[in-house]
Coordinates of C-alpha atoms and ligand atoms in Angstrom, one line a residue:
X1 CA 31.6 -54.1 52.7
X2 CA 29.9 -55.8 49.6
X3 CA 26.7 -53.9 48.5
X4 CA 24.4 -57.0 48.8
X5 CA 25.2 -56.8 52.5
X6 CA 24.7 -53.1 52.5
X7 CA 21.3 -53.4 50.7
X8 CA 20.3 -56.2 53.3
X9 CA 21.4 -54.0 56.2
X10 CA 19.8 -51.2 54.9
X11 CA 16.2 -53.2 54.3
X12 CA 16.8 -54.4 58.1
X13 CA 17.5 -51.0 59.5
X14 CA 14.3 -49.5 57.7
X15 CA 12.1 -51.8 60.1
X16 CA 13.9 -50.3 62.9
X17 CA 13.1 -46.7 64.7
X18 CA 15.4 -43.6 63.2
X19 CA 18.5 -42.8 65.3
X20 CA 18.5 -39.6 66.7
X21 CA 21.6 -37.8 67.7
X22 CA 20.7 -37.7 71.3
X23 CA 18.2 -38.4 73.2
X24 CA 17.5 -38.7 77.3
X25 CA 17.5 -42.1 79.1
X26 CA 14.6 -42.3 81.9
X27 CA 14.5 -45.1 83.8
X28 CA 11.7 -46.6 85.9
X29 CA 14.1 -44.5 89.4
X30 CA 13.1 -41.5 87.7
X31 CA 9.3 -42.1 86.7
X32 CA 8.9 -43.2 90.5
X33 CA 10.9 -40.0 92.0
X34 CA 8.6 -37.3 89.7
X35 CA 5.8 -39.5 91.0
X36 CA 6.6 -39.1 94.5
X37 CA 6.5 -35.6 94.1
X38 CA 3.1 -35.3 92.3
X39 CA 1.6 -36.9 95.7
X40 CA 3.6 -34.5 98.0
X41 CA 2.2 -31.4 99.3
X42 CA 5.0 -29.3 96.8
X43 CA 4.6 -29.2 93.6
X44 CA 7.2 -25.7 93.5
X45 CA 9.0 -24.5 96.4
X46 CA 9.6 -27.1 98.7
X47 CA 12.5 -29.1 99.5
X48 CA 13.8 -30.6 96.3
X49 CA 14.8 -28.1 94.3
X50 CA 17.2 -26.5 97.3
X51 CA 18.6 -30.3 97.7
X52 CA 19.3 -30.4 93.1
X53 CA 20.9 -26.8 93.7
X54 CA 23.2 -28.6 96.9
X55 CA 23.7 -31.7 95.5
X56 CA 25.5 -30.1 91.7
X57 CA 27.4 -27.6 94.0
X58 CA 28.9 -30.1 95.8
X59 CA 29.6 -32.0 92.6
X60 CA 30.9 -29.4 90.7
X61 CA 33.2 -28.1 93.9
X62 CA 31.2 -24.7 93.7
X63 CA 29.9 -23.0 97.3
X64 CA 26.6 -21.8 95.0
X65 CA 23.8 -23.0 92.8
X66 CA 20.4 -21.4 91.9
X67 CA 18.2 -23.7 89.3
X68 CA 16.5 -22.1 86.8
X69 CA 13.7 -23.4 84.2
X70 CA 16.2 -23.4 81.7
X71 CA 19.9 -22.6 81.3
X72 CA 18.8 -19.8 78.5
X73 CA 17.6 -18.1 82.2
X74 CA 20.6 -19.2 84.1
X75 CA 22.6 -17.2 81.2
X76 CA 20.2 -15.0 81.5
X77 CA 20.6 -14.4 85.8
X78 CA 24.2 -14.5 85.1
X79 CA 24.5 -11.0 82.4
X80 CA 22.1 -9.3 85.2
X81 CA 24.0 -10.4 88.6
X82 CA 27.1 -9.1 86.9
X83 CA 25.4 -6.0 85.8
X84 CA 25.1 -6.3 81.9
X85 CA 22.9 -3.4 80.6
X86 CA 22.5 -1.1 77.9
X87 CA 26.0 -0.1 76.0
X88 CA 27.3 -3.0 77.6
X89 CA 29.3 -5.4 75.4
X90 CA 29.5 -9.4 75.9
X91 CA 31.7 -11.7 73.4
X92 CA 31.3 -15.2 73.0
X93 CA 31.9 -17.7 70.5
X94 CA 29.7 -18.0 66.9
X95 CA 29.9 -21.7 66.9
X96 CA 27.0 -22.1 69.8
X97 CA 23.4 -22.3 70.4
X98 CA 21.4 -18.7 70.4
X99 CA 20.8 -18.6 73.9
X100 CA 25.0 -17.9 74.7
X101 CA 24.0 -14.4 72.6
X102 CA 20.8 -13.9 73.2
X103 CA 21.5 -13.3 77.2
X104 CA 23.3 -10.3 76.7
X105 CA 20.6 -9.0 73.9
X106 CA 18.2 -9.7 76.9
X107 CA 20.4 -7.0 79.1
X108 CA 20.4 -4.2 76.4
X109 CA 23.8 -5.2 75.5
X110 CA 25.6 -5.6 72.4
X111 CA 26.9 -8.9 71.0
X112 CA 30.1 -9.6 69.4
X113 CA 31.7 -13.1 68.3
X114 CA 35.2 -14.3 69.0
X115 CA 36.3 -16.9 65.9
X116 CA 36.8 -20.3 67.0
X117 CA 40.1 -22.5 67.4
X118 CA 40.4 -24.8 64.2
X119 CA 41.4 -27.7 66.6
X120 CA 39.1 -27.6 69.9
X121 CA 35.9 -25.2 67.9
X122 CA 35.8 -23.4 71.0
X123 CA 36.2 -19.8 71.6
X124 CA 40.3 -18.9 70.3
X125 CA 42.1 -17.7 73.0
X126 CA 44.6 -16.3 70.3
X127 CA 41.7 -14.6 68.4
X128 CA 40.3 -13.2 71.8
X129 CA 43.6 -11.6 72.9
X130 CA 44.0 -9.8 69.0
X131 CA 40.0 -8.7 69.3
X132 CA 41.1 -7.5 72.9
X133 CA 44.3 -5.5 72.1
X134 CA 42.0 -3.6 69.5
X135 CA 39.1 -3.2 71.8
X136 CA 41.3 -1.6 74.2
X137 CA 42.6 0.7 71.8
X138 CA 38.9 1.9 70.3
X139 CA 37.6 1.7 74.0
X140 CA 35.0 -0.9 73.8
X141 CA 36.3 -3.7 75.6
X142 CA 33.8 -5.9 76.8
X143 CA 32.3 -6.4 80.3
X144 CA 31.5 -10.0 79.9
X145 CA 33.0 -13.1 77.8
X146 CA 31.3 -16.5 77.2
X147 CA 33.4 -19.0 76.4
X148 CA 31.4 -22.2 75.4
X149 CA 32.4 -25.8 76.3
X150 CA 31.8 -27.1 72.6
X151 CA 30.0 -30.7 72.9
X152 CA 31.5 -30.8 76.5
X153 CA 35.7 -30.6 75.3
X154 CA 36.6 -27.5 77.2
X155 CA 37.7 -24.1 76.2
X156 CA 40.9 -22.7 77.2
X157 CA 39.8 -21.4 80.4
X158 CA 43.5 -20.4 81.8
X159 CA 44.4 -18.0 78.8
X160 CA 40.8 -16.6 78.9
X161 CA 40.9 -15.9 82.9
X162 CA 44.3 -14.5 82.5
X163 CA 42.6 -12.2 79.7
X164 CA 40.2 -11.3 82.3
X165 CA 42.6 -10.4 84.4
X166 CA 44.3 -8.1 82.0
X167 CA 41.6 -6.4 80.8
X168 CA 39.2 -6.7 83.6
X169 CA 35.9 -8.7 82.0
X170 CA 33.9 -10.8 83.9
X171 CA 33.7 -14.4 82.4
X172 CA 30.3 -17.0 82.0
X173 CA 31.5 -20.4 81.1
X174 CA 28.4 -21.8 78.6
X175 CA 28.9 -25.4 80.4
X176 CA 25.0 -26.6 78.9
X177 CA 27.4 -29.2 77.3
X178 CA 29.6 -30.1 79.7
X179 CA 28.5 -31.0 83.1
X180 CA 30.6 -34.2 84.4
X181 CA 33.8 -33.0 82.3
X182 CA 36.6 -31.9 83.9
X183 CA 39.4 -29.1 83.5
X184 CA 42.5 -30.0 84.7
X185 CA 41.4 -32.3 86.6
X186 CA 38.9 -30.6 88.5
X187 CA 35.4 -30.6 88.0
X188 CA 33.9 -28.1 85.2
X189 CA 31.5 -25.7 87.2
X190 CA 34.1 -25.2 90.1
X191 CA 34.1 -21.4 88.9
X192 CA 38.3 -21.6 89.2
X193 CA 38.9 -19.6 86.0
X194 CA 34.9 -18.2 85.8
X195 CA 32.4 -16.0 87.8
X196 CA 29.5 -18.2 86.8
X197 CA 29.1 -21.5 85.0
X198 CA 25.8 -22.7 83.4
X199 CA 24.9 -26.1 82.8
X200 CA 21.5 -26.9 80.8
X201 CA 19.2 -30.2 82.1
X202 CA 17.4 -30.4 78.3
X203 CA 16.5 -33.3 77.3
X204 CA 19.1 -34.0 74.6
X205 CA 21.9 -32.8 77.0
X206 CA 23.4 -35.1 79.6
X207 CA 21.0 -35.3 82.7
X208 CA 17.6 -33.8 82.3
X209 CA 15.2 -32.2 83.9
X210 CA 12.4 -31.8 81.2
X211 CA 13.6 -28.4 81.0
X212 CA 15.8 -26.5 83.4
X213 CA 19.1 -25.3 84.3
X214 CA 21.7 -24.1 86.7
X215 CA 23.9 -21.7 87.6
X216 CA 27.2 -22.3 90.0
X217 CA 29.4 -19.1 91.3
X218 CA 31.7 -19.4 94.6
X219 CA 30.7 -15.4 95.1
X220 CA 27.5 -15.2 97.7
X221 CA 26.8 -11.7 96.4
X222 CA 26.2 -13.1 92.4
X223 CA 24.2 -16.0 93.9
X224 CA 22.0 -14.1 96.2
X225 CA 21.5 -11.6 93.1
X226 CA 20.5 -14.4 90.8
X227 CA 18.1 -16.2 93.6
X228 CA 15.9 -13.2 94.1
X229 CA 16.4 -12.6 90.3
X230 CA 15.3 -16.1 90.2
X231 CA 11.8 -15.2 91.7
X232 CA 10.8 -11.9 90.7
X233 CA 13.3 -10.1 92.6
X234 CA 11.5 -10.5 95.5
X235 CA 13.4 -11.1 99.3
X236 CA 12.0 -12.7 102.5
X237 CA 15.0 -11.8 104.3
X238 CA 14.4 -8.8 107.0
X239 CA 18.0 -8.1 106.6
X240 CA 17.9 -7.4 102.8
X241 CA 14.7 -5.1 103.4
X242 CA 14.5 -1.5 102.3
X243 CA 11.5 -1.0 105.3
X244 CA 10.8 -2.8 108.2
X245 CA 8.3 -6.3 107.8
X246 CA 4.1 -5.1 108.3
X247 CA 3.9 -8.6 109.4
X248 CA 4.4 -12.6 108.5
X249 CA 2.9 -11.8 105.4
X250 CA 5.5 -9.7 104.2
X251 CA 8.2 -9.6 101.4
X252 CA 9.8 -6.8 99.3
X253 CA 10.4 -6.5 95.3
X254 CA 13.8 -5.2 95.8
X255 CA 14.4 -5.0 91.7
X256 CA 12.2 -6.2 88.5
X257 CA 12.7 -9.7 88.5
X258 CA 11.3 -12.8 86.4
X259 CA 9.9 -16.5 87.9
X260 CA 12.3 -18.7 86.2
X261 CA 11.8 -20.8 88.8
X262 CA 12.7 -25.1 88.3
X263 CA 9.8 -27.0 90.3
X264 CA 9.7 -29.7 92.3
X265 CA 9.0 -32.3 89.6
X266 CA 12.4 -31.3 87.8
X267 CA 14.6 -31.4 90.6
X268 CA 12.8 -34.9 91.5
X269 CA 14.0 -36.0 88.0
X270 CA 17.0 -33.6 88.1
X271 CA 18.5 -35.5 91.3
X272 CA 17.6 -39.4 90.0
X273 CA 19.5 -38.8 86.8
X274 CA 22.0 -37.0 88.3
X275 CA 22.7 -40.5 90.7
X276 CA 23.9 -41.8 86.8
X277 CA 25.7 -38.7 86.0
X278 CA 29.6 -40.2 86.0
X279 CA 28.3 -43.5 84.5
X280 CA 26.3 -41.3 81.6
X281 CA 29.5 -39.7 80.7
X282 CA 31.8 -42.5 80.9
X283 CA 29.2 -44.2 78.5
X284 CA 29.3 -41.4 76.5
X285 CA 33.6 -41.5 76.7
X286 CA 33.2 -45.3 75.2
X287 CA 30.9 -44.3 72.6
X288 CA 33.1 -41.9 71.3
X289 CA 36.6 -43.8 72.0
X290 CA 34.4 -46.6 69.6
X291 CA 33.7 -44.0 66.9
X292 CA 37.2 -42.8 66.7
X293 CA 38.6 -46.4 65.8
X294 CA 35.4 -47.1 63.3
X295 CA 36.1 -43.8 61.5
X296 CA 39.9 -44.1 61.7
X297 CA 40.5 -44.9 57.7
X298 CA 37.3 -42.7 56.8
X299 CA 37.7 -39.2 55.2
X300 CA 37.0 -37.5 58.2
X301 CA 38.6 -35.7 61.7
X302 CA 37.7 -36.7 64.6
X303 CA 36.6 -35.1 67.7
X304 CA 40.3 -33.9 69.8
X305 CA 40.8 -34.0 72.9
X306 CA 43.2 -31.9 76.0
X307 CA 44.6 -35.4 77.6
X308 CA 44.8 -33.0 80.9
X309 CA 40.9 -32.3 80.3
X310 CA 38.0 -34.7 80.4
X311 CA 34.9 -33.9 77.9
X312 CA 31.2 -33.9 78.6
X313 CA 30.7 -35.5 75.6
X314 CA 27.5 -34.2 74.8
X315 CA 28.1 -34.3 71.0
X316 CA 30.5 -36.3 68.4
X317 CA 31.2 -34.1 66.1
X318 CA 33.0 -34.6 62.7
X319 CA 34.2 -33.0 60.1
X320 CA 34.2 -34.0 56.1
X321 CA 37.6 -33.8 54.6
X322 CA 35.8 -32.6 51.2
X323 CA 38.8 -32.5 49.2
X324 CA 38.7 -36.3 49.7
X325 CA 35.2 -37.1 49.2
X326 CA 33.1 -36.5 46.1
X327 CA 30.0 -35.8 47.3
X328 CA 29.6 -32.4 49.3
X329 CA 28.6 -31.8 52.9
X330 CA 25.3 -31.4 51.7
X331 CA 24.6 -35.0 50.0
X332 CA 26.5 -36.6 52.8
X333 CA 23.9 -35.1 55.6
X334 CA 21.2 -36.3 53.4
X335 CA 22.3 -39.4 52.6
X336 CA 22.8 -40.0 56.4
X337 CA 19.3 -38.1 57.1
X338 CA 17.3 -40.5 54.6
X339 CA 19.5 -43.5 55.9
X340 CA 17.3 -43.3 59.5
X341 CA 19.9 -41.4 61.1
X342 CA 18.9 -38.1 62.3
X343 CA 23.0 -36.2 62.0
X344 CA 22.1 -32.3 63.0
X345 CA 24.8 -29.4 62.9
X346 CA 25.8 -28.1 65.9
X347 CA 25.6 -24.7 65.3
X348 CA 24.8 -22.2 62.6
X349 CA 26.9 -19.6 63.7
X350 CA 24.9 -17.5 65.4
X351 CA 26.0 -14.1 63.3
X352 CA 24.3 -16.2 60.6
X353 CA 20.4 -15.9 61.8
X354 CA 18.6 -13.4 60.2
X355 CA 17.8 -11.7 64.2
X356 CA 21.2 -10.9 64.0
X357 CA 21.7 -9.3 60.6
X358 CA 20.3 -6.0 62.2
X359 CA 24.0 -6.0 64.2
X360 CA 26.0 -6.3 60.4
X361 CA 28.6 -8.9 61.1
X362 CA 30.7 -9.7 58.1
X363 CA 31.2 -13.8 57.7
X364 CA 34.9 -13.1 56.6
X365 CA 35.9 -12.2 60.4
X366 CA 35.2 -15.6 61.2
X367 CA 36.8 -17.9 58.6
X368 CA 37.1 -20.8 60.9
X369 CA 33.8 -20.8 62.2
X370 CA 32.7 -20.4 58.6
X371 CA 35.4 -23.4 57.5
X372 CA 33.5 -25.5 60.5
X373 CA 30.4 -24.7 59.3
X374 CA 30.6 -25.9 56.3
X375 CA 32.1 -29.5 56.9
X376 CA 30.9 -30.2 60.7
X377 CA 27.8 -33.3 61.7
X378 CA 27.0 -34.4 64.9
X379 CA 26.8 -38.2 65.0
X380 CA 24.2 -39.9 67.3
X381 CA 25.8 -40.0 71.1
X382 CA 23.8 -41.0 73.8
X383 CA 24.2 -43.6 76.5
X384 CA 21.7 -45.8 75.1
X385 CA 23.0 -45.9 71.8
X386 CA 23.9 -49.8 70.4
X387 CA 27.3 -51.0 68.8
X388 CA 24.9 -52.1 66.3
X389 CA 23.5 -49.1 66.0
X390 CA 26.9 -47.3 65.5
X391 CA 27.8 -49.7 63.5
X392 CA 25.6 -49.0 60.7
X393 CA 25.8 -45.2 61.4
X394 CA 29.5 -45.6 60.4
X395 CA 28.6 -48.0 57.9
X396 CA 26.3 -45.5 56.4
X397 CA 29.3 -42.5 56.5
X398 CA 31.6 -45.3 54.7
X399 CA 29.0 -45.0 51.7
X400 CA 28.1 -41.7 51.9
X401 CA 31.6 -40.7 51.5
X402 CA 32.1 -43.3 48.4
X403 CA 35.2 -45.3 50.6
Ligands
LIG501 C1 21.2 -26.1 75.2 C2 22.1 -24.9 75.2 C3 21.7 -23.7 75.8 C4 20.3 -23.5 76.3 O1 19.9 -24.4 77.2 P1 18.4 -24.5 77.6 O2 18.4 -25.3 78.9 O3 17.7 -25.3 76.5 O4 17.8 -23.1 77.7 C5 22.6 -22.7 75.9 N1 23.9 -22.9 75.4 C6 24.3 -24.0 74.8 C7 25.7 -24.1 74.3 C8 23.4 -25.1 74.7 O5 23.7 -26.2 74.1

């Protein structure tokens, strides 16, 4: 492109709002349905958030759901229906947000990391089976694993199941990314190779509720656990009751619980996006399908994909080929940043934060989370998001790499 033309489309651009690298899409459906629900007689606990719960079951082809104010609680519910505690251990992968670790820290249990595949950046099945063979030998294999569906591309959930099977670890798929993707062909959430999946409703993710999240299991003993964990771990139910009922008044705390409760005005929203759910991801497929022909010649990989699997595509993600490019990671972020477009890195690892420096990882056991680290940007991908607009974003990459 001819830098007069670059300098003009630059000067344009600088009139125009920055582009974030995602960002919710609420349409005059939703406004009305939250409305609707502030001049209702519920405001938490009536009929919405039970028809939300039904309605991403059915979706996901799970028999349960319990919605949560975030999916940082649904993770949460999940480590405590399946009995995380103290001198527990749950793995999951480095290259995530906090909250995938922070669960199990929640429980009294310890964290460890499984390194990431070089091709998918999800959780290694290959580096989970090594770290498993050595766990078993120290005796301190873990009682949980959290894969993470990395910008909605799923992990390798047949190999990790079959680990479950063979070393007898209960498994949370991390799905915040991923709702609308499928596995195989079949929905992600169905809980086929999982005890629980989680999907997050943040506002950057793909529906939202404002906050909120959800939690999916086909086992009627973790969802009834996670409900009344749900609500303070407080029952209604006569037939759950330690005594017999005083009266209509009465309800038991059966265990400590917490009120992570989603209200009413979520669902409300939660169930009008979720109507635009396929069409959000299939937006977000073209998007993506778009970038990987713009960037084809550029210095960069693009995001892979399972043909058998179908991605959430909450994020595009590339990664620099450095030893083509002569600026650094670093310059090209910024370049991008101070261009109006708002790239972010998707994740730190999460061994990285200084919270965690109290458990003593060592960066070298994770070379390919460190490798991704250090090349990795999220590209703006949202359903709203122009050709023009990803036109100058990869305009913008062409220069910032020199090409
Ligand atoms: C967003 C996110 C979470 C937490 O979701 P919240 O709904 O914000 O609590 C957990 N794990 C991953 C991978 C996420 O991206």
């Amino acid at each position: 492109m001819p830098g007069s033309t670059r300098i003009a489309e630059k000067l344009a651009r600088s009139k125009q709002k920055p582009i974030p690298y995602g960002r919710q899409d609420i349409t005059a459906a939703d406004i009305e349905a939250v409305a609707a629900v502030l001049r209702s007689d519920y405001l938490t606990q009536g009929p919405l958030v039970p028809r939300f719960e039904q309605a991403i079951a059915e979706f996901a082809g799970a028999k349960h759901a319990v919605a949560s104010n975030s999916a940082t609680s649904s993770l949460h519910l999940a480590c405590l229906a399946l009995g995380v505690g103290p001198g527990d251990r749950v793995w999951t992968s480095p290259v995530t947000f906090v909250a995938s670790a922070n669960c199990a820290r929640y429980c009294g249990a310890e964290v460890d990391f499984v390194d990431i595949d070089p091709r998918s950046y999800n959780m290694s099945a290959n580096v989970l089976a090594e770290k498993l063979a050595i766990a078993e030998r120290n005796g301190k294999l873990p009682k949980v694993v959290i894969p993470v569906h990395l910008a909605g591309q799923p992990a390798n959930m047949e190999a990790i199941h079959a680990l479950g099977k063979q070393y007898g670890f209960s498994i949370i798929e991390d799905a915040s990314h991923a709702i609308g993707g499928r596995y195989r062909g079949e929905p992600i959430g169905n809980c086929r190779y999982s005890d629980v999946t989680v999907f997050s409703f943040h506002p950057v993710k793909i529906i939202t509720t404002g906050e909120g999240g959800m939690a999916l299991t086909n086992d009627p003993v973790l969802a009834r656990r996670m409900a009344r964990l749900n609500s303070h771990g407080i029952t209604r139910d006569p037939a759950e009751m330690a005594a017999l009922s005083d009266g209509p008044w009465y309800y038991e705390q059966l265990e400590l619980g917490y009120n992570y409760r989603l209200t009413e005005l979520q669902a409300a929203l939660g169930l009008s996006q979720f109507n635009r759910l396929e069409d959000y991801v299939s937006k977000r497929h073209t998007i993506a399908a778009r970038y990987d022909e713009l960037l084809r010649d550029l210095p960069v990989v693009t995001p892979w994909r399972d043909e058998r699997d179908y991605s959430g595509f909450h994020l595009y993600v590339i990664r620099l080929k450095l030893d083509e490019i002569s600026s650094t990671h670093r310059e090209v972020f910024d370049k991008l940043r101070s261009a109006g477009i708002l790239v972010n890195l998707h994740y730190i690892p999460v061994y990285r934060q200084p919270d965690f420096a109290q458990y003593s990882f060592d960066r070298a056991d994770y070379p390919e989370a460190e490798r991704y680290y250090a090349e990795a940007i999220s590209l703006p991908l949202f359903p709203t998001l122009t050709e023009a607009d990803q036109d100058y974003v990869v305009g913008q990459i062409r220069d910032a790499c020199g090409q």
